[in-house]
mmCIF file of C-alpha atoms and ligand atoms in Angstrom:
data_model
loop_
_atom_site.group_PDB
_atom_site.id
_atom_site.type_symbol
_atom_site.label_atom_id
_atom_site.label_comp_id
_atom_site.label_asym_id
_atom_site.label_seq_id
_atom_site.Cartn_x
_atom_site.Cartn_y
_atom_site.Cartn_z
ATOM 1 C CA UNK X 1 0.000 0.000 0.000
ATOM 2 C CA UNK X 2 0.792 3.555 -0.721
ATOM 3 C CA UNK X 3 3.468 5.045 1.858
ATOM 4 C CA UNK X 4 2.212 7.966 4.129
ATOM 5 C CA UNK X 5 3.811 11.181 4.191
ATOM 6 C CA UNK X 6 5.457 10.942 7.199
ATOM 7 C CA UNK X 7 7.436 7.676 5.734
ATOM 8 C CA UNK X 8 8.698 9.705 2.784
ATOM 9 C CA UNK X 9 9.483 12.290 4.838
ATOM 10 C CA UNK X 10 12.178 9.770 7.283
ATOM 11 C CA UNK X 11 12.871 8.044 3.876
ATOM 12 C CA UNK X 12 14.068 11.870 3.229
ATOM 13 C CA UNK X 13 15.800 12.519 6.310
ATOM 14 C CA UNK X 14 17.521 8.857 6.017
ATOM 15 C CA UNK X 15 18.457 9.600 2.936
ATOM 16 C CA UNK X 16 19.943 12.911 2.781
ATOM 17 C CA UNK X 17 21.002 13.966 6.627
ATOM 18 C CA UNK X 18 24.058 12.768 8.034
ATOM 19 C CA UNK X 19 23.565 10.252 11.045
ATOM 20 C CA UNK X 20 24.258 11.994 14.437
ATOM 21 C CA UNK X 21 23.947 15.652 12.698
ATOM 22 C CA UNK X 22 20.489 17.405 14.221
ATOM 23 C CA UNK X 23 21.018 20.693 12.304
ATOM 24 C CA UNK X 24 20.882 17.749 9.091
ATOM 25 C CA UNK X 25 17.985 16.438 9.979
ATOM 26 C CA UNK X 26 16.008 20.075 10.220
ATOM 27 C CA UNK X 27 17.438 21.290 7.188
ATOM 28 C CA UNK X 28 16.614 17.911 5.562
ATOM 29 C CA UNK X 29 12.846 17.964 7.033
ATOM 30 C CA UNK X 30 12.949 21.704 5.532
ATOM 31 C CA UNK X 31 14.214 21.301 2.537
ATOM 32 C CA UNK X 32 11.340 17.963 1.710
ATOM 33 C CA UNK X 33 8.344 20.446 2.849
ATOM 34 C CA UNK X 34 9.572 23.294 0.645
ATOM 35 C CA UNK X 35 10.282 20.966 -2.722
ATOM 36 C CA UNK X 36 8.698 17.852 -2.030
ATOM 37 C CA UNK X 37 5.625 18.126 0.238
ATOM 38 C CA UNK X 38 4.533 20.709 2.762
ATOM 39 C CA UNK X 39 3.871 19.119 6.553
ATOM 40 C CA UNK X 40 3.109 20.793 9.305
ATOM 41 C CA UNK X 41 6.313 20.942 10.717
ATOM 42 C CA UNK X 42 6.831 24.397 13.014
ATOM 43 C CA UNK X 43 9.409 25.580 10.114
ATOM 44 C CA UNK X 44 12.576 27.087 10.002
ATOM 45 C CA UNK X 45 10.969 30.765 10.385
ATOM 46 C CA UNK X 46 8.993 29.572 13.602
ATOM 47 C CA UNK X 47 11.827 27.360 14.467
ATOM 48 C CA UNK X 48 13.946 29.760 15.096
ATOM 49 C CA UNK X 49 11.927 31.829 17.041
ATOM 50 C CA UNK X 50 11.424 28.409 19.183
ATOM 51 C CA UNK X 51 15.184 28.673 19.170
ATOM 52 C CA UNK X 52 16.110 31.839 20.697
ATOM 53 C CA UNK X 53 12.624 31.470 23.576
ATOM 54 C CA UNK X 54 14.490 27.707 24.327
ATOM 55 C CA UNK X 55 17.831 29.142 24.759
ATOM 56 C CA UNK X 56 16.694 32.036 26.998
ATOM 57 C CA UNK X 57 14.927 30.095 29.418
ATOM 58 C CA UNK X 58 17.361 27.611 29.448
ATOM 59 C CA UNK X 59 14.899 24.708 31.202
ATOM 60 C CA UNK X 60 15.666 21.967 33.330
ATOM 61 C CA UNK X 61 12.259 20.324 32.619
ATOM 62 C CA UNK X 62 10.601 20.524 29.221
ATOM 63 C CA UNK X 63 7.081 19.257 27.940
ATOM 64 C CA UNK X 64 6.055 19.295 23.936
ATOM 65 C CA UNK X 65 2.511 17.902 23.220
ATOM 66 C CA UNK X 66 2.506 17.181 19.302
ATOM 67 C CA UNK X 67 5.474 15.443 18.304
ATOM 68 C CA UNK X 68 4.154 14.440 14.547
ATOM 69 C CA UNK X 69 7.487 13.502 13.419
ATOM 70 C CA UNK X 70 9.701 14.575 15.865
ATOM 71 C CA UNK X 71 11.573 18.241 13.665
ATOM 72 C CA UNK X 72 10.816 20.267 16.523
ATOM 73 C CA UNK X 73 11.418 17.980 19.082
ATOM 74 C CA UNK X 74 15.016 17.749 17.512
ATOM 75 C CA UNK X 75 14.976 21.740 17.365
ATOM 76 C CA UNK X 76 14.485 21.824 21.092
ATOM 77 C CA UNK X 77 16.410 18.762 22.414
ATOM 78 C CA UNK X 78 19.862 19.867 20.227
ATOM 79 C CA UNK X 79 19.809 23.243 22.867
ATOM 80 C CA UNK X 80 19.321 21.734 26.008
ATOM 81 C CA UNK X 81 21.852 20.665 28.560
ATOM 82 C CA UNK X 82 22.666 17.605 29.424
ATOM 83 C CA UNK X 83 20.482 15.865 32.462
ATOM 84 C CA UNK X 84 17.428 17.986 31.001
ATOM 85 C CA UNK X 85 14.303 15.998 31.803
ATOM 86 C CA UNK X 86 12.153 16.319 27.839
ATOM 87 C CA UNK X 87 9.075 14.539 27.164
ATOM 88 C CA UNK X 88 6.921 14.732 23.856
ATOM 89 C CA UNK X 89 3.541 13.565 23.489
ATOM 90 C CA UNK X 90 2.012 12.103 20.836
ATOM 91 C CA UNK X 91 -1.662 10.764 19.746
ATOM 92 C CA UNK X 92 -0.673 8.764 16.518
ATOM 93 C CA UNK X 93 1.213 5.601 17.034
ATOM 94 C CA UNK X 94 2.440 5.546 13.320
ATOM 95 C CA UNK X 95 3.477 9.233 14.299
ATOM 96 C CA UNK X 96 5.355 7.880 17.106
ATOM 97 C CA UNK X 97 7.220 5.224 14.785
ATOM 98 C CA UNK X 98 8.307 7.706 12.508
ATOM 99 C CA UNK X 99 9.290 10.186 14.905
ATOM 100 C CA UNK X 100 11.591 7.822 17.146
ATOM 101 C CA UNK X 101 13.371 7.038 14.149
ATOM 102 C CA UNK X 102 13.902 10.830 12.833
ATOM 103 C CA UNK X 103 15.134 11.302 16.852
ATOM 104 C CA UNK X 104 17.330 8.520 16.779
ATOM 105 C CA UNK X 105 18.844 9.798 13.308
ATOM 106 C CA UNK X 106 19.821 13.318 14.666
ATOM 107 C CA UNK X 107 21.201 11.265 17.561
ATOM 108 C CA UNK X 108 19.499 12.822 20.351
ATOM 109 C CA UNK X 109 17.488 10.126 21.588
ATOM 110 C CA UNK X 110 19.004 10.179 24.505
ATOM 111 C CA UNK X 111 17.527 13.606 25.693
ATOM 112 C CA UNK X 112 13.651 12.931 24.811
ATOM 113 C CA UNK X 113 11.454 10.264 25.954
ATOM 114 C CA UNK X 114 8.334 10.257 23.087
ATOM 115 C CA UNK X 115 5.100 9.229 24.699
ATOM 116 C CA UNK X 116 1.958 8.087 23.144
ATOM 117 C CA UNK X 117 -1.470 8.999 24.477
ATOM 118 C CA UNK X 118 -3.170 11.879 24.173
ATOM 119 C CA UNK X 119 -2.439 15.132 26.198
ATOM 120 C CA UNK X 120 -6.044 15.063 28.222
ATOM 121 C CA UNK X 121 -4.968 11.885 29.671
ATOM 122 C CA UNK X 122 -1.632 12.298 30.052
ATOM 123 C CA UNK X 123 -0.619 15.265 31.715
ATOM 124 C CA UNK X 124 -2.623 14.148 35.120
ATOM 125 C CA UNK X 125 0.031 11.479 35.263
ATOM 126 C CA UNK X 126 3.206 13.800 34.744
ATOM 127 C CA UNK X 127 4.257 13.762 37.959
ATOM 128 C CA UNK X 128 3.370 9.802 39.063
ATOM 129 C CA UNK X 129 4.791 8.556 35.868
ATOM 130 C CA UNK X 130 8.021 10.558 34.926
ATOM 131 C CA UNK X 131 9.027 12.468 38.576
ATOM 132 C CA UNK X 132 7.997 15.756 37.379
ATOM 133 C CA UNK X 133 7.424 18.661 39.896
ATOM 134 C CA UNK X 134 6.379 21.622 37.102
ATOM 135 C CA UNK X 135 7.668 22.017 33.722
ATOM 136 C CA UNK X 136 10.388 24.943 32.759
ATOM 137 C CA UNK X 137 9.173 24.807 29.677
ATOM 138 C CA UNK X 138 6.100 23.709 27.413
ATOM 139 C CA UNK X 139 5.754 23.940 23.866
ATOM 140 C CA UNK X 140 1.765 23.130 22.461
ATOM 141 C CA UNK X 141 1.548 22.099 19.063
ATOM 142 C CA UNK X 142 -1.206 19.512 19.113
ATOM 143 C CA UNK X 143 -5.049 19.992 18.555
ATOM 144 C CA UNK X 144 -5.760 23.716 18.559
ATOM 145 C CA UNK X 145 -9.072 22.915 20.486
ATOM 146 C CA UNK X 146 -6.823 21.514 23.005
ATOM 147 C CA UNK X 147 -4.819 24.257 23.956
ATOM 148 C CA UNK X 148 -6.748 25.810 26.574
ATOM 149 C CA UNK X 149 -8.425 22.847 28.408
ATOM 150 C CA UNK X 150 -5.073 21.898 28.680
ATOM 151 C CA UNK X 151 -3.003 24.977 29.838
ATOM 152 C CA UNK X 152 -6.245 24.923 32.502
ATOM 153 C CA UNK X 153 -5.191 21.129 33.550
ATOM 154 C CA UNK X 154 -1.738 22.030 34.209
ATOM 155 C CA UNK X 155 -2.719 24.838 36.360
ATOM 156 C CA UNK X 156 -5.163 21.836 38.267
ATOM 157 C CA UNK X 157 -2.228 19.318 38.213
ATOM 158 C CA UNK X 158 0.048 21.721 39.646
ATOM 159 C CA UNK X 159 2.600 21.658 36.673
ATOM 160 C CA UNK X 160 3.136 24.861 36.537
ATOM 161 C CA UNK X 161 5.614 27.648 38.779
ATOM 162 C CA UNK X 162 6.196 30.846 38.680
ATOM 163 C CA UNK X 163 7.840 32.083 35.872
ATOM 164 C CA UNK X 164 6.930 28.454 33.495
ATOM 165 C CA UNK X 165 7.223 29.536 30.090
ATOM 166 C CA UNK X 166 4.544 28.197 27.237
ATOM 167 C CA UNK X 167 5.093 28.645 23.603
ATOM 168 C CA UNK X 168 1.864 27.917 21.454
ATOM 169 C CA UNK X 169 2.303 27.422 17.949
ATOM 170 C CA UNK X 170 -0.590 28.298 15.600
ATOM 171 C CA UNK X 171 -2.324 30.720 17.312
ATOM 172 C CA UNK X 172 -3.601 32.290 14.359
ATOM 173 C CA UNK X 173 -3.405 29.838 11.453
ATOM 174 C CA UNK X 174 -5.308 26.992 12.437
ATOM 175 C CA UNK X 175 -5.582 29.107 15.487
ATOM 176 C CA UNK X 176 -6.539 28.968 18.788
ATOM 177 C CA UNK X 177 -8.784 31.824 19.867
ATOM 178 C CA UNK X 178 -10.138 30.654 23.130
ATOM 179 C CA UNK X 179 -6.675 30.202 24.250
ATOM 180 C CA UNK X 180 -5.385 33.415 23.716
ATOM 181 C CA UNK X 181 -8.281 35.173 24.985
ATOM 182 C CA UNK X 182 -7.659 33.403 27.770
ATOM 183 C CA UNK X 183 -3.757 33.747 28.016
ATOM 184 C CA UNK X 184 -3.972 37.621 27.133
ATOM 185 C CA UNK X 185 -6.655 38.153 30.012
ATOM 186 C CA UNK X 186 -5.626 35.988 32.563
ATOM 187 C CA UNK X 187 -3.520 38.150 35.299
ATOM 188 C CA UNK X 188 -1.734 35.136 35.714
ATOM 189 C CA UNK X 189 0.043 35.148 33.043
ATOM 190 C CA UNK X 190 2.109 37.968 31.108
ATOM 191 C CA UNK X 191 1.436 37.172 27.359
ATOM 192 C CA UNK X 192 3.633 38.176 23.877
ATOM 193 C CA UNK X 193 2.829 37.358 21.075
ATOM 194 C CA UNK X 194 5.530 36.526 17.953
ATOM 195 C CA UNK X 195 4.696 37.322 14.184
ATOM 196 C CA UNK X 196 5.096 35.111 11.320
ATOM 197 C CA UNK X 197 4.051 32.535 9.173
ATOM 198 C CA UNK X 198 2.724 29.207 8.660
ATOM 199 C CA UNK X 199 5.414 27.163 7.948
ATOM 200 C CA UNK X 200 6.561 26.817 4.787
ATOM 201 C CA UNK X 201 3.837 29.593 3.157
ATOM 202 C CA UNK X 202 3.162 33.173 3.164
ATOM 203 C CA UNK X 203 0.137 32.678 4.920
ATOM 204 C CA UNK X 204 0.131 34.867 8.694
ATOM 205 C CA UNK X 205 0.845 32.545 11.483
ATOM 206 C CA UNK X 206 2.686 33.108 15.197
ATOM 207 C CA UNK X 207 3.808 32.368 18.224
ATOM 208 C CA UNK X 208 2.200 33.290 21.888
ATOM 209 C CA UNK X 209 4.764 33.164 24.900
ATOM 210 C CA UNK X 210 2.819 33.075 28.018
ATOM 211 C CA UNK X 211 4.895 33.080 31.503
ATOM 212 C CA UNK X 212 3.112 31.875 34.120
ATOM 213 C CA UNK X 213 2.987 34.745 37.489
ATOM 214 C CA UNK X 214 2.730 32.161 39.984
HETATM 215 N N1 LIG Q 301 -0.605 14.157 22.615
HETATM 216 C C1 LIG Q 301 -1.607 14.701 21.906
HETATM 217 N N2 LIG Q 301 -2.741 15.034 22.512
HETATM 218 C C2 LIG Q 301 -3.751 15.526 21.784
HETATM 219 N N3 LIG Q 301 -3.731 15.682 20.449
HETATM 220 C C3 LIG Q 301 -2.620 15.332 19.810
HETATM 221 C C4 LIG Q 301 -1.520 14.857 20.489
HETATM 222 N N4 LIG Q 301 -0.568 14.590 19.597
HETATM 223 C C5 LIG Q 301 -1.063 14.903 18.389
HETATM 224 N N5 LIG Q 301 -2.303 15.305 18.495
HETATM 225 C C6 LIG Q 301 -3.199 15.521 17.402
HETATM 226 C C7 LIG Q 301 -2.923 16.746 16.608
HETATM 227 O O1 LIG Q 301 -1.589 16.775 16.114
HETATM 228 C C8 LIG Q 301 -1.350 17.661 15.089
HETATM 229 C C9 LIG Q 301 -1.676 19.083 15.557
HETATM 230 N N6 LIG Q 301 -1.130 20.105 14.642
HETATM 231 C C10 LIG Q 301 -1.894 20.626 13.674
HETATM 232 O O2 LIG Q 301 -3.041 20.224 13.496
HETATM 233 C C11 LIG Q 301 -1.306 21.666 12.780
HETATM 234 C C12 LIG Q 301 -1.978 21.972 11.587
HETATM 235 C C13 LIG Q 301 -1.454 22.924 10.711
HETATM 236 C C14 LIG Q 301 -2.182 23.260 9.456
HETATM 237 C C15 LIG Q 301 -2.820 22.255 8.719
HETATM 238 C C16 LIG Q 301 -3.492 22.575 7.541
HETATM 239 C C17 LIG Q 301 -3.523 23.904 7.094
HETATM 240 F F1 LIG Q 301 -4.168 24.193 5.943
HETATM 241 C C18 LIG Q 301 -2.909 24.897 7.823
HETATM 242 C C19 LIG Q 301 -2.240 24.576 9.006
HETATM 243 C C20 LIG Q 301 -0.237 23.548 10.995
HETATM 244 C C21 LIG Q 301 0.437 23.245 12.171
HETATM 245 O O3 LIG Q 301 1.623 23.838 12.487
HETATM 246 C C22 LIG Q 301 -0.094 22.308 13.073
HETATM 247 O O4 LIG Q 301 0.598 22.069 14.221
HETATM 248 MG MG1 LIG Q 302 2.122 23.566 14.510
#
């Protein structure tokens, strides 16, 4: 049967990044989406903008719900230091495959455990399951409707400390409108938001940071 587009894209990445060599992988994983086939990677504009809000908190503990194939997951994980606790989640178990083995290419499988499940059901189990107190850092970029029950059940769970940083991708294109209503109102959180575009396209997209205020 007909491969998926995921497959073509580590058939890609196998193919054309050097083994061991992260900044190969993204640039391989950029270079399919802009001549092959688009995917809705965060991009090299948004990526880089992931970058430089990664490097500046500089977390200890790190949560990304939306693996898909793993490119930003390798964006983030190729800037932390060692002993940083990361943890991906993500729904689709064919996802998962592919991801793992795009991870294990750019050689940083060491610094990411990939979970599958979805985020509503595992986030309660954060702390039980992996020894987490609150996450550093938290990067959403799973279903857009998902966003703000979620940031809600990590305020519940107790996930969250002063000065937590979240980093939403998509807020405008799919977007998430209920979230950042709630993100830009809340006084519990001090909100900016980052301008650009959906990967790959012209098309408006960006970035929210929210810090949580304790
Ligand atoms: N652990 C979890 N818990 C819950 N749900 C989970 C999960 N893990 C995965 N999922 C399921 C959702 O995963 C994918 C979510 N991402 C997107 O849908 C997305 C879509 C576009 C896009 C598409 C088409 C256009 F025309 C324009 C834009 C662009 C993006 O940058 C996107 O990120
Ligand atoms: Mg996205």
């Amino acid at each position: 049967t007909r491969s998926t587009r995921p497959q073509r894209m580590l058939k890609a990445v196998q193919k054309n990044a050097t083994k061991g060599n992260p900044e190969s992988v993204i640039s391989a994983i950029d270079y399919f989406c802009k001549h092959s086939e688009w995917a809705m990677n965060v991009g090299d504009e948004k990526g880089s903008i992931l970058d430089s809000v990664v490097t500046e908190v500089n977390p200890s503990t790190v949560l990304e719900l939306g693996t898909y194939c793993g490119y930003s997951t390798v964006r983030i994980a190729r800037l932390l230091s060692p002993g940083t606790k990361f943890i991906t989640l993500e729904f689709n178990p064919a996802n998962v495959t592919v991801a793992r083995q795009i991870i294990a290419h750019a050689g940083i499988q060491d610094k990411v455990t990939v979970v599958e499940g979805s985020s509503g059901d595992l986030i309660p189990q954060m702390k039980e399951r992996f020894g987490i107190t609150t996450f550093d850092f938290i990067f959403l970029d799973h279903w857009k409707d998902r966003y703000l029950p979620d940031i809600k059940l990590f305020e519940e769970c107790g996930l969250l400390r002063k000065g937590s940083v979240l980093l939403a991708d998509n807020v405008i294109c799919p977007g998430a409108p209920e979230y950042l209503e709630y993100v830009r109102n809340s006084p519990r959180y001090e909100s900016r938001y980052y301008p650009a575009h959906l990967e790959y396209t012209k098309v408006e997209d960006g970035l929210e940071k929210s810090v949580f205020l304790g």
